[in-house]
Tab-separated table of C-alpha atoms and ligand atoms in Angstrom:
chain	number	residue	atom	x	y	z
A	290	MET	CA	-265.166	129.174	-94.396
A	291	PHE	CA	-267.221	126.341	-94.594
A	292	GLN	CA	-268.049	122.503	-94.595
A	293	ALA	CA	-267.884	119.703	-97.409
A	294	ILE	CA	-267.249	115.765	-97.543
A	295	VAL	CA	-263.793	115.540	-99.670
A	296	ILE	CA	-262.508	112.172	-101.408
A	297	ASP	CA	-258.646	111.972	-101.922
A	298	LYS	CA	-256.641	109.553	-102.776
A	299	ASP	CA	-252.964	108.776	-102.774
A	300	SER	CA	-250.799	106.053	-104.845
A	301	GLU	CA	-251.965	103.776	-102.469
A	302	ARG	CA	-255.552	104.197	-101.457
A	303	GLN	CA	-258.264	105.865	-101.653
A	304	TRP	CA	-260.348	107.972	-98.863
A	305	ALA	CA	-263.441	110.246	-97.929
A	306	GLU	CA	-263.275	113.111	-95.073
A	307	LEU	CA	-265.163	115.459	-93.042
A	308	LYS	CA	-263.026	118.384	-94.023
A	309	THR	CA	-263.224	122.530	-93.732
A	310	LEU	CA	-262.939	124.418	-96.544
A	311	ASP	CA	-262.208	127.873	-97.678
A	312	GLU	CA	-264.411	129.457	-100.823
A	313	SER	CA	-261.800	130.083	-102.472
A	314	GLN	CA	-261.398	126.808	-103.570
A	315	LEU	CA	-265.262	126.509	-104.985
A	316	PRO	CA	-264.767	126.091	-108.332
A	317	PRO	CA	-266.076	127.899	-111.330
A	318	GLY	CA	-268.794	128.501	-111.895
A	319	ASP	CA	-271.595	131.683	-112.379
A	320	VAL	CA	-274.196	130.485	-109.040
A	321	THR	CA	-272.989	130.259	-105.653
A	322	VAL	CA	-274.822	128.577	-103.867
A	323	ARG	CA	-275.931	128.127	-100.047
A	324	VAL	CA	-276.894	124.290	-100.017
A	325	SER	CA	-279.708	123.924	-97.547
A	326	HIS	CA	-279.498	119.832	-97.983
A	327	SER	CA	-278.296	116.906	-99.835
A	328	THR	CA	-278.828	113.253	-100.098
A	329	LEU	CA	-277.005	109.726	-100.050
A	330	ASN	CA	-277.950	108.084	-103.885
A	331	TYR	CA	-276.839	104.767	-105.085
A	332	LYS	CA	-273.873	106.454	-106.829
A	333	ASP	CA	-272.701	109.261	-103.384
A	334	GLY	CA	-272.363	105.310	-102.482
A	335	LEU	CA	-270.026	104.047	-104.925
A	336	ALA	CA	-268.332	107.240	-104.726
A	337	ILE	CA	-267.791	107.189	-100.737
A	338	THR	CA	-266.536	104.755	-100.502
A	339	GLY	CA	-265.042	104.067	-103.892
A	340	ARG	CA	-265.963	101.301	-104.571
A	341	SER	CA	-266.477	101.723	-108.103
A	342	PRO	CA	-264.152	104.734	-110.241
A	343	VAL	CA	-267.154	107.025	-110.007
A	344	VAL	CA	-265.275	110.334	-109.126
A	345	ARG	CA	-262.849	111.450	-112.229
A	346	LYS	CA	-261.152	114.151	-109.712
A	347	PHE	CA	-259.196	114.170	-106.833
A	348	PRO	CA	-259.853	116.123	-104.314
A	349	MET	CA	-263.573	115.752	-104.925
A	350	VAL	CA	-266.177	117.301	-102.358
A	351	PRO	CA	-269.005	113.931	-104.049
A	352	GLY	CA	-272.803	114.847	-103.878
A	353	ILE	CA	-274.919	114.812	-106.811
A	354	ASP	CA	-278.223	116.723	-105.667
A	355	LEU	CA	-278.610	119.060	-103.894
A	356	VAL	CA	-280.871	122.318	-103.060
A	357	GLY	CA	-280.045	125.864	-101.699
A	358	GLU	CA	-280.215	129.387	-101.934
A	359	VAL	CA	-278.106	131.395	-104.342
A	360	GLU	CA	-276.064	133.498	-102.112
A	361	SER	CA	-274.614	135.120	-105.529
A	362	SER	CA	-274.912	135.160	-109.212
A	363	SER	CA	-273.244	136.412	-112.450
A	364	HIS	CA	-276.655	133.848	-114.792
A	365	PRO	CA	-279.401	135.718	-115.573
A	366	ASP	CA	-282.064	133.466	-114.673
A	367	TYR	CA	-281.518	133.276	-110.713
A	368	GLN	CA	-280.233	135.919	-107.937
A	369	ALA	CA	-279.540	135.696	-104.814
A	370	GLY	CA	-283.009	134.303	-102.880
A	371	ASP	CA	-283.575	131.964	-105.036
A	372	TRP	CA	-284.093	128.486	-103.375
A	373	VAL	CA	-282.442	126.242	-106.577
A	374	ILE	CA	-282.381	122.423	-106.751
A	375	LEU	CA	-279.590	120.424	-108.578
A	376	ASN	CA	-279.730	116.588	-110.128
A	377	GLY	CA	-276.581	115.229	-111.680
A	378	TRP	CA	-274.904	117.328	-114.187
A	379	GLY	CA	-271.587	114.883	-113.774
A	380	VAL	CA	-271.646	117.185	-109.901
A	381	GLY	CA	-270.140	115.575	-107.147
A	382	GLU	CA	-268.097	113.512	-109.551
A	383	SER	CA	-265.989	115.854	-111.930
A	384	HIS	CA	-267.528	118.965	-110.409
A	385	TRP	CA	-267.102	119.706	-106.683
A	386	GLY	CA	-270.659	118.844	-105.456
A	387	GLY	CA	-273.433	118.504	-102.382
A	388	LEU	CA	-272.495	117.616	-99.984
A	389	ALA	CA	-270.934	120.871	-98.361
A	390	GLN	CA	-272.437	123.964	-97.339
A	391	LYS	CA	-271.496	125.852	-100.211
A	392	ALA	CA	-271.275	124.800	-103.982
A	393	ARG	CA	-270.334	127.242	-107.142
A	394	LEU	CA	-272.400	126.192	-109.902
A	395	ASN	CA	-273.500	126.882	-113.414
A	396	GLY	CA	-276.498	127.931	-113.526
A	397	HIS	CA	-278.073	125.944	-116.497
A	398	TRP	CA	-277.641	123.132	-114.219
A	399	LEU	CA	-280.109	124.094	-112.023
A	400	VAL	CA	-284.119	123.602	-111.880
A	401	PRO	CA	-285.678	126.341	-109.442
A	402	LEU	CA	-287.355	124.654	-106.182
A	403	PRO	CA	-291.480	124.422	-106.616
A	404	GLN	CA	-293.714	126.210	-104.401
A	405	ALA	CA	-294.258	122.409	-103.647
A	406	PHE	CA	-291.854	121.236	-101.623
A	407	THR	CA	-289.743	122.052	-98.546
A	408	PRO	CA	-286.576	121.725	-99.231
A	409	GLN	CA	-286.046	118.282	-97.377
A	410	GLN	CA	-288.902	117.797	-99.353
A	411	ALA	CA	-287.288	118.346	-102.549
A	412	MET	CA	-283.839	115.807	-101.789
A	413	ALA	CA	-286.713	113.337	-100.298
A	414	ILE	CA	-287.402	113.164	-103.520
A	415	GLY	CA	-283.318	113.658	-104.664
A	416	THR	CA	-281.770	111.838	-107.742
A	417	ALA	CA	-283.599	109.354	-106.503
A	418	GLY	CA	-287.109	110.512	-106.896
A	419	TYR	CA	-286.296	112.479	-110.440
A	420	THR	CA	-285.250	109.193	-111.791
A	421	ALA	CA	-288.534	106.933	-110.713
A	422	MET	CA	-290.590	109.680	-112.395
A	423	LEU	CA	-288.524	110.011	-115.431
A	424	CYS	CA	-289.599	106.116	-115.991
A	425	VAL	CA	-292.705	107.294	-115.316
A	426	LEU	CA	-293.110	109.878	-117.881
A	427	ALA	CA	-290.897	106.947	-120.738
A	428	LEU	CA	-294.107	104.394	-119.656
A	429	GLU	CA	-296.412	107.126	-120.380
A	430	ARG	CA	-294.880	108.189	-123.348
A	431	GLN	CA	-294.920	104.876	-124.940
A	432	GLY	CA	-299.073	104.265	-124.509
A	433	VAL	CA	-299.074	102.624	-120.990
A	434	ARG	CA	-301.845	102.977	-118.857
A	435	PRO	CA	-303.235	101.680	-115.779
A	436	GLU	CA	-305.694	99.509	-117.526
A	437	HIS	CA	-303.465	97.397	-119.195
A	438	GLY	CA	-301.734	95.640	-116.334
A	439	GLU	CA	-299.219	95.824	-113.243
A	440	ILE	CA	-296.151	97.115	-113.377
A	441	VAL	CA	-293.133	95.228	-111.558
A	442	VAL	CA	-290.659	97.314	-109.294
A	443	THR	CA	-287.696	96.016	-109.153
A	444	GLY	CA	-285.275	97.178	-106.625
A	445	ALA	CA	-288.632	98.146	-104.353
A	446	ALA	CA	-287.499	98.850	-101.220
A	447	GLY	CA	-284.233	101.431	-102.582
A	448	GLY	CA	-284.510	105.262	-103.822
A	449	VAL	CA	-286.039	104.538	-107.136
A	450	GLY	CA	-287.985	101.958	-106.234
A	451	SER	CA	-289.802	103.838	-103.337
A	452	VAL	CA	-290.914	106.854	-104.785
A	453	ALA	CA	-290.974	104.668	-107.962
A	454	ILE	CA	-294.268	102.587	-106.042
A	455	ALA	CA	-295.391	105.533	-104.352
A	456	LEU	CA	-295.625	107.941	-107.768
A	457	LEU	CA	-297.234	104.995	-109.607
A	458	ALA	CA	-299.849	103.838	-107.378
A	459	GLN	CA	-301.464	107.529	-107.018
A	460	LEU	CA	-301.723	107.529	-111.075
A	461	GLY	CA	-304.115	104.093	-110.306
A	462	TYR	CA	-302.092	101.854	-111.665
A	463	ARG	CA	-301.341	98.088	-110.021
A	464	VAL	CA	-297.601	98.228	-108.506
A	465	VAL	CA	-296.085	94.737	-107.596
A	466	ALA	CA	-292.826	95.599	-105.620
A	467	VAL	CA	-289.919	92.959	-105.867
A	468	THR	CA	-287.356	93.464	-102.991
A	469	GLY	CA	-284.500	91.169	-101.560
A	470	ARG	CA	-286.032	92.131	-98.240
A	471	PRO	CA	-289.495	90.631	-97.301
A	472	GLY	CA	-289.599	91.981	-94.178
A	473	ASP	CA	-290.015	94.864	-95.260
A	474	ALA	CA	-293.269	94.117	-97.124
A	475	ASP	CA	-295.770	96.471	-94.507
A	476	TYR	CA	-293.270	99.335	-95.343
A	477	LEU	CA	-293.664	98.258	-99.242
A	478	GLN	CA	-297.649	98.177	-99.064
A	479	GLN	CA	-297.649	101.580	-97.527
A	480	LEU	CA	-296.233	103.218	-100.368
A	481	GLY	CA	-298.458	101.710	-102.648
A	482	ALA	CA	-297.316	98.662	-103.630
A	483	VAL	CA	-300.692	95.812	-104.271
A	484	GLU	CA	-297.877	92.835	-104.225
A	485	VAL	CA	-294.597	92.267	-102.568
A	486	LEU	CA	-292.017	89.289	-104.219
A	487	ASP	CA	-289.282	87.919	-103.161
A	488	ARG	CA	-286.610	89.167	-105.541
A	489	ALA	CA	-284.883	85.610	-105.461
A	490	LEU	CA	-287.828	84.432	-107.678
A	491	PHE	CA	-285.473	87.142	-110.352
A	492	SER	CA	-282.059	85.539	-109.408
A	493	ALA	CA	-281.411	82.981	-110.420
A	494	PRO	CA	-281.287	82.059	-115.062
A	495	GLY	CA	-284.869	82.007	-115.867
A	496	LYS	CA	-286.310	80.696	-120.025
A	497	PRO	CA	-285.836	83.485	-122.554
A	498	LEU	CA	-290.280	83.548	-122.615
A	499	ALA	CA	-291.824	83.325	-119.307
A	500	LYS	CA	-295.154	83.547	-118.507
A	501	GLU	CA	-296.661	86.893	-119.255
A	502	ARG	CA	-297.242	89.108	-117.051
A	503	TRP	CA	-296.205	92.860	-116.991
A	504	ALA	CA	-297.781	95.814	-118.429
A	505	GLY	CA	-294.137	97.442	-117.457
A	506	ALA	CA	-291.525	97.992	-115.857
A	507	VAL	CA	-289.060	100.346	-113.729
A	508	ASP	CA	-285.894	97.860	-113.313
A	509	VAL	CA	-283.364	99.447	-110.465
A	510	VAL	CA	-281.024	96.037	-110.832
A	511	GLY	CA	-279.980	94.743	-114.272
A	512	SER	CA	-278.691	91.907	-114.921
A	513	GLN	CA	-280.523	88.954	-114.625
A	514	VAL	CA	-282.956	90.241	-112.760
A	515	LEU	CA	-283.521	92.250	-115.369
A	516	ALA	CA	-283.810	89.480	-117.781
A	517	ASN	CA	-286.055	87.561	-115.806
A	518	VAL	CA	-288.201	91.271	-116.174
A	519	CYS	CA	-288.173	91.126	-119.563
A	520	ALA	CA	-288.710	87.788	-120.596
A	521	SER	CA	-292.212	87.671	-118.228
A	522	THR	CA	-293.150	91.122	-119.143
A	523	ARG	CA	-296.486	90.532	-121.166
A	524	TYR	CA	-297.025	91.064	-125.722
A	525	ARG	CA	-296.321	94.688	-125.979
A	526	GLY	CA	-295.512	95.856	-122.591
A	527	VAL	CA	-292.439	98.589	-121.219
A	528	VAL	CA	-289.349	98.132	-118.966
A	529	THR	CA	-287.926	100.503	-118.432
A	530	ALA	CA	-283.821	100.753	-117.276
A	531	CYS	CA	-282.665	102.948	-114.517
A	532	GLY	CA	-280.165	101.205	-112.297
A	533	LEU	CA	-277.378	98.645	-112.355
A	534	ALA	CA	-278.174	97.855	-108.563
A	535	GLY	CA	-277.308	93.918	-109.050
A	536	GLY	CA	-274.682	94.161	-111.548
A	537	MET	CA	-274.344	96.184	-115.548
A	538	ASP	CA	-274.505	93.439	-117.444
A	539	LEU	CA	-277.668	91.875	-119.386
A	540	PRO	CA	-277.680	88.563	-119.741
A	541	ALA	CA	-281.260	88.206	-121.918
A	542	THR	CA	-281.807	86.332	-125.644
A	543	VAL	CA	-283.691	89.176	-128.096
A	544	ALA	CA	-287.221	86.793	-126.918
A	545	PRO	CA	-289.502	88.610	-125.920
A	546	PHE	CA	-288.279	92.343	-128.074
A	547	ILE	CA	-288.999	89.752	-131.182
A	548	LEU	CA	-291.612	87.587	-130.786
A	549	ARG	CA	-293.821	90.042	-127.645
A	550	GLY	CA	-292.740	93.089	-128.996
A	551	VAL	CA	-291.326	94.465	-125.651
A	552	THR	CA	-289.836	97.893	-125.541
A	553	LEU	CA	-286.700	98.477	-124.122
A	554	VAL	CA	-286.454	101.667	-122.503
A	555	GLY	CA	-283.169	103.175	-121.453
A	556	ILE	CA	-283.129	106.402	-118.414
A	557	ASP	CA	-280.435	108.169	-118.077
A	558	SER	CA	-281.285	111.299	-115.015
A	559	VAL	CA	-277.689	112.690	-115.199
A	560	MET	CA	-277.839	114.818	-118.984
A	561	CYS	CA	-280.864	114.315	-119.094
A	562	PRO	CA	-281.963	117.728	-120.947
A	563	ARG	CA	-283.428	120.835	-118.881
A	564	GLU	CA	-286.588	121.044	-120.525
A	565	GLU	CA	-288.038	117.361	-119.058
A	566	ARG	CA	-286.188	118.017	-116.075
A	567	LEU	CA	-288.331	120.834	-115.013
A	568	VAL	CA	-291.706	118.461	-116.339
A	569	ALA	CA	-290.644	115.665	-114.462
A	570	TRP	CA	-289.924	118.259	-111.150
A	571	GLN	CA	-294.064	119.705	-112.089
A	572	ARG	CA	-295.304	115.971	-112.583
A	573	LEU	CA	-293.348	115.378	-108.762
A	574	ALA	CA	-294.890	118.949	-107.673
A	575	SER	CA	-298.837	117.328	-108.319
A	576	ASP	CA	-298.165	113.223	-108.057
A	577	LEU	CA	-296.723	112.439	-104.851
A	578	LYS	CA	-297.817	112.856	-101.896
A	579	LEU	CA	-296.441	114.887	-99.653
A	580	ASP	CA	-297.211	112.326	-96.851
A	581	LYS	CA	-295.536	109.127	-98.797
A	582	LEU	CA	-292.129	111.486	-98.111
A	583	GLY	CA	-292.127	110.999	-94.569
A	584	LEU	CA	-292.418	107.352	-95.040
A	585	LEU	CA	-290.330	106.291	-96.855
A	586	SER	CA	-287.237	108.853	-95.943
A	587	HIS	CA	-284.934	110.051	-93.569
A	588	ASP	CA	-282.971	112.794	-92.164
A	589	ILE	CA	-278.859	112.738	-91.188
A	590	GLY	CA	-276.004	115.684	-90.903
A	591	LEU	CA	-272.919	115.968	-92.795
A	592	GLY	CA	-271.120	114.417	-90.451
A	593	GLN	CA	-272.968	110.628	-90.560
A	594	ALA	CA	-272.428	110.419	-95.095
A	595	ILE	CA	-269.172	108.846	-94.956
A	596	GLU	CA	-271.155	105.694	-92.492
A	597	THR	CA	-274.300	106.113	-93.876
A	598	ALA	CA	-272.560	105.542	-97.795
A	599	HIS	CA	-271.395	102.477	-96.782
A	600	GLN	CA	-274.401	101.603	-95.214
A	601	LEU	CA	-276.639	101.769	-98.649
A	602	LEU	CA	-274.194	100.053	-100.505
A	603	GLN	CA	-274.334	97.353	-98.426
A	604	GLY	CA	-277.988	97.258	-99.171
A	605	THR	CA	-279.201	97.987	-95.657
A	606	VAL	CA	-280.390	101.109	-95.746
A	607	ARG	CA	-283.903	101.995	-96.788
A	608	GLY	CA	-285.970	104.810	-98.683
A	609	ARG	CA	-284.033	107.131	-99.341
A	610	VAL	CA	-281.795	109.307	-97.314
A	611	VAL	CA	-281.856	113.234	-97.219
A	612	VAL	CA	-278.348	114.862	-94.839
A	613	ASP	CA	-278.531	118.340	-93.317
A	614	VAL	CA	-275.451	119.312	-94.710
A	615	ASN	CA	-275.859	122.370	-91.457
A	616	ALA	CA	-277.075	119.615	-88.841
B	801	NDP	P1	-280.208	101.624	-103.244
B	801	NDP	O1	-278.955	101.454	-102.771
B	801	NDP	O2	-281.487	102.989	-102.413
B	801	NDP	O3	-281.494	101.098	-104.255
B	801	NDP	C1	-280.690	100.163	-104.777
B	801	NDP	C2	-282.005	99.119	-104.210
B	801	NDP	O4	-281.596	97.654	-104.760
B	801	NDP	C3	-281.278	98.148	-103.241
B	801	NDP	O5	-282.365	98.347	-101.852
B	801	NDP	C4	-281.792	96.470	-103.095
B	801	NDP	O6	-283.536	97.009	-103.485
B	801	NDP	C5	-281.557	96.422	-104.710
B	801	NDP	N1	-279.776	96.549	-104.325
B	801	NDP	C6	-279.369	96.426	-104.416
B	801	NDP	N2	-278.157	96.121	-104.268
B	801	NDP	C7	-278.879	94.660	-104.842
B	801	NDP	C8	-278.180	93.943	-105.769
B	801	NDP	N3	-277.056	92.886	-104.768
B	801	NDP	N4	-278.971	92.658	-105.840
B	801	NDP	C9	-280.285	92.489	-105.737
B	801	NDP	N5	-280.565	94.142	-106.010
B	801	NDP	C10	-280.015	94.939	-105.730
B	801	NDP	O7	-280.748	102.974	-105.056
B	801	NDP	P2	-281.039	103.852	-105.360
B	801	NDP	O8	-282.537	104.001	-105.234
B	801	NDP	O9	-280.713	105.578	-105.212
B	801	NDP	O10	-280.379	103.754	-107.393
B	801	NDP	C11	-281.051	102.699	-107.966
B	801	NDP	C12	-279.660	102.022	-109.412
B	801	NDP	O11	-280.731	103.331	-110.413
B	801	NDP	C13	-279.302	102.748	-109.193
B	801	NDP	O12	-277.677	101.414	-109.649
B	801	NDP	C14	-278.250	103.488	-109.410
B	801	NDP	O13	-276.801	104.022	-109.795
B	801	NDP	C15	-278.858	104.048	-110.617
B	801	NDP	N6	-279.392	104.944	-111.089
B	801	NDP	C16	-279.631	105.364	-112.251
B	801	NDP	C17	-280.102	107.058	-111.646
B	801	NDP	C18	-280.344	107.376	-113.732
B	801	NDP	O14	-279.755	108.096	-114.101
B	801	NDP	N7	-280.267	105.951	-113.912
B	801	NDP	C19	-280.313	107.543	-111.780
B	801	NDP	C20	-279.664	107.490	-110.279
B	801	NDP	C21	-280.214	105.891	-109.349
B	801	NDP	P3	-283.644	95.381	-102.651
B	801	NDP	O15	-283.655	95.421	-101.083
B	801	NDP	O16	-285.780	96.186	-102.294
B	801	NDP	O17	-284.117	94.484	-103.184
């Protein structure tokens, strides 16, 4: 028997509750994992609260990422005792996920836990941090270097934003944080931001082209904020777009792209090929200062996950939330 958060629905409503399940109920898969930690990402918030139709099968155990020890495996790459990480692949959406003490998964979804991290630290990074690294890798691939100028990070006090600031600052970039919580300026500066701007400056409809400022961007907000970031990106600058915390729309013009040669790069962590995941986790191991992880994360137990998911969507949770599923 094991404990798990379970999302279910009937004809009238959808709900989430902490339940005790039997191992025989686990979905098919070639690796069974004793989960140590999971996390709460924005998507987990959407799933648990039911605010967006993230869950595609019911009942569902949410949790788009996890770290744990392999209990049994028929996959050639893994054996009992190995420590593994899972991010995405539809887990927590269409396959039972990490907010549970046990998971059964497909071996080709897993990556080994890097030696640099404890299980808790791996989940302090989690899918949000791995996505931040994918954004950094994309900026590098497009040729953005620290000497080219400032990088703007939106949704800065959230999970992706916090890790992106810590990573970019460590790599020598001058990072400007955009937040709806100017009261968190100290926190953002401790992570490495050199300047903190109020999100209100980016939230109203702006001109197709604004004053050129950013050499690069990591945007988790979408909508009007992303449009204004593109409009204020410098000639041949690069904007990575990974989120929709402010909305799915993009009320922009083509002006930044055709007059300034701005590149808009889409970032997806869910179906990202395994080779790139391995690179991202290796780079996280080498480039992310562990003391920053302590600053940007806090731990909760499985029993607090539902309540915290609601707070996450209200935008009141800072940084990353690690869920110790055995606490
Ligand atoms: P968090 O909730 O931790 O952070 C989101 C941040 O966005 C908030 O902290 C807040 O930052 C800002 N924000 C929240 N609501 C609004 C709003 N209405 N308007 C403008 N800004 C807002 O979420 P995550 O960091 O986990 O995820 C961020 C986004 O990235 C989500 O949309 C998520 O779905 C997406 N994502 C995408 C992935 C991919 O593969 N493409 C993978 C992981 C995440 P502040 O208070 O500082 O303004």
